[in-house]
Coordinates of C-alpha atoms in Angstrom, one line a residue:
X1 CA -118.5 -15.3 113.2
X2 CA -121.8 -17.0 114.1
X3 CA -123.3 -17.7 117.5
X4 CA -124.1 -20.9 119.4
X5 CA -127.0 -21.0 121.7
X6 CA -127.3 -24.1 123.9
X7 CA -130.5 -25.1 125.7
X8 CA -132.3 -28.0 127.3
X9 CA -130.3 -28.5 130.4
X10 CA -131.8 -28.9 133.9
X11 CA -132.0 -30.9 137.1
X12 CA -132.8 -34.6 136.6
X13 CA -132.7 -37.7 138.8
X14 CA -130.3 -40.5 138.0
X15 CA -131.7 -42.7 135.3
X16 CA -133.6 -39.8 133.7
X17 CA -133.3 -38.2 130.3
X18 CA -132.6 -34.8 128.8
X19 CA -132.4 -33.5 125.2
X20 CA -130.0 -30.7 124.6
X21 CA -130.2 -28.4 121.6
X22 CA -127.6 -26.1 120.0
X23 CA -129.0 -23.5 117.7
X24 CA -126.4 -22.1 115.3
X25 CA -126.7 -18.8 113.5
X26 CA -124.8 -20.1 110.5
X27 CA -125.4 -23.0 108.2
X28 CA -124.1 -26.0 110.1
X29 CA -123.4 -28.1 107.0
X30 CA -120.6 -25.7 106.1
X31 CA -118.5 -27.2 108.9
X32 CA -116.7 -30.6 108.8
X33 CA -118.0 -31.7 112.2
X34 CA -120.0 -30.8 115.3
X35 CA -119.6 -31.9 118.8
X36 CA -120.9 -31.6 122.4
X37 CA -118.5 -31.0 125.2
X38 CA -118.9 -31.3 128.9
X39 CA -117.1 -29.3 131.7
X40 CA -117.5 -30.5 135.2
X41 CA -116.7 -28.3 138.2
X42 CA -112.9 -27.8 138.4
X43 CA -112.4 -30.0 135.3
X44 CA -111.3 -29.4 131.8
X45 CA -113.8 -29.4 129.0
X46 CA -114.0 -32.8 127.3
X47 CA -115.7 -34.0 124.1
X48 CA -118.5 -36.3 124.8
X49 CA -120.1 -36.8 121.4
X50 CA -119.3 -35.7 117.8
X51 CA -120.8 -36.0 114.4
X52 CA -119.2 -35.4 111.0
X53 CA -120.6 -34.0 107.8
X54 CA -121.1 -37.6 106.7
X55 CA -123.1 -38.3 109.8
X56 CA -120.4 -40.5 111.3
X57 CA -120.6 -40.4 115.1
X58 CA -118.1 -40.7 117.9
X59 CA -118.7 -40.9 121.6
X60 CA -116.7 -40.7 124.8
X61 CA -116.3 -44.0 126.6
X62 CA -118.4 -42.9 129.5
X63 CA -121.5 -42.0 127.4
X64 CA -121.5 -44.8 124.8
X65 CA -124.8 -46.5 124.6
X66 CA -126.5 -43.7 126.5
X67 CA -126.0 -40.5 124.5
X68 CA -126.9 -39.9 120.9
X69 CA -125.8 -36.9 118.8
X70 CA -127.8 -35.8 115.8
X71 CA -128.2 -32.8 113.5
X72 CA -130.9 -31.0 111.6
X73 CA -129.3 -29.1 108.8
X74 CA -132.6 -27.4 107.8
X75 CA -132.9 -26.0 111.4
X76 CA -129.2 -25.4 111.8
X77 CA -129.4 -27.2 115.1
X78 CA -127.4 -30.0 116.7
X79 CA -129.0 -32.2 119.4
X80 CA -127.7 -34.4 122.2
X81 CA -130.2 -37.0 123.5
X82 CA -129.0 -38.1 126.9
X83 CA -130.6 -41.2 128.5
X84 CA -129.9 -43.1 131.7
X85 CA -128.2 -40.1 133.1
X86 CA -125.7 -40.6 135.9
X87 CA -124.4 -38.1 138.6
X88 CA -121.0 -38.1 136.8
X89 CA -122.8 -36.6 133.8
X90 CA -123.2 -33.4 135.8
X91 CA -121.6 -30.3 134.2
X92 CA -122.0 -27.5 131.7
X93 CA -122.6 -28.7 128.2
X94 CA -121.3 -26.8 125.2
X95 CA -121.5 -27.4 121.5
X96 CA -119.0 -26.2 118.9
X97 CA -117.6 -27.1 115.5
X98 CA -114.2 -28.7 115.8
X99 CA -111.8 -28.5 112.9
X100 CA -111.7 -32.3 113.2
X101 CA -113.1 -34.5 116.0
X102 CA -109.6 -35.5 117.0
X103 CA -108.4 -32.0 117.7
X104 CA -109.4 -29.3 120.2
X105 CA -109.4 -26.3 117.8
X106 CA -112.9 -25.1 117.1
X107 CA -114.4 -22.7 114.7
X108 CA -116.6 -20.7 117.1
X109 CA -116.2 -18.8 120.3
X110 CA -117.8 -20.7 123.1
X111 CA -121.4 -20.1 124.0
X112 CA -122.9 -19.8 127.4
X113 CA -123.5 -23.6 127.7
X114 CA -126.4 -25.3 129.4
X115 CA -126.1 -26.7 132.9
X116 CA -127.0 -30.4 133.5
X117 CA -127.3 -31.6 137.0
X118 CA -128.0 -35.2 137.8
X119 CA -129.0 -36.1 141.4
X120 CA -128.4 -39.5 142.8

């Protein structure tokens, strides 16, 4: 099984931007989809953005129009560009490869995630 290494988080003021990266130690185009998930304090992990092997994208309602997921197959890296950040976006962000975007089952063990904190 490969590894997932998330990075790019940090502390940012509301309205700011961050770009998260997920480096994968396997070829990402072998998997049907990739997604970014967010887990706030005391909350369940939720999918915020997903991208299929056909580059179709899907976003959670709370991030539509602000977040953009992309992938670089040559670098085996998945990105999440986050703009106009809000305090509710605070949490630990993880990437993984879901069996399908509609299901919770994923191919990899969870990485360490990257913390995003948005101050008001």
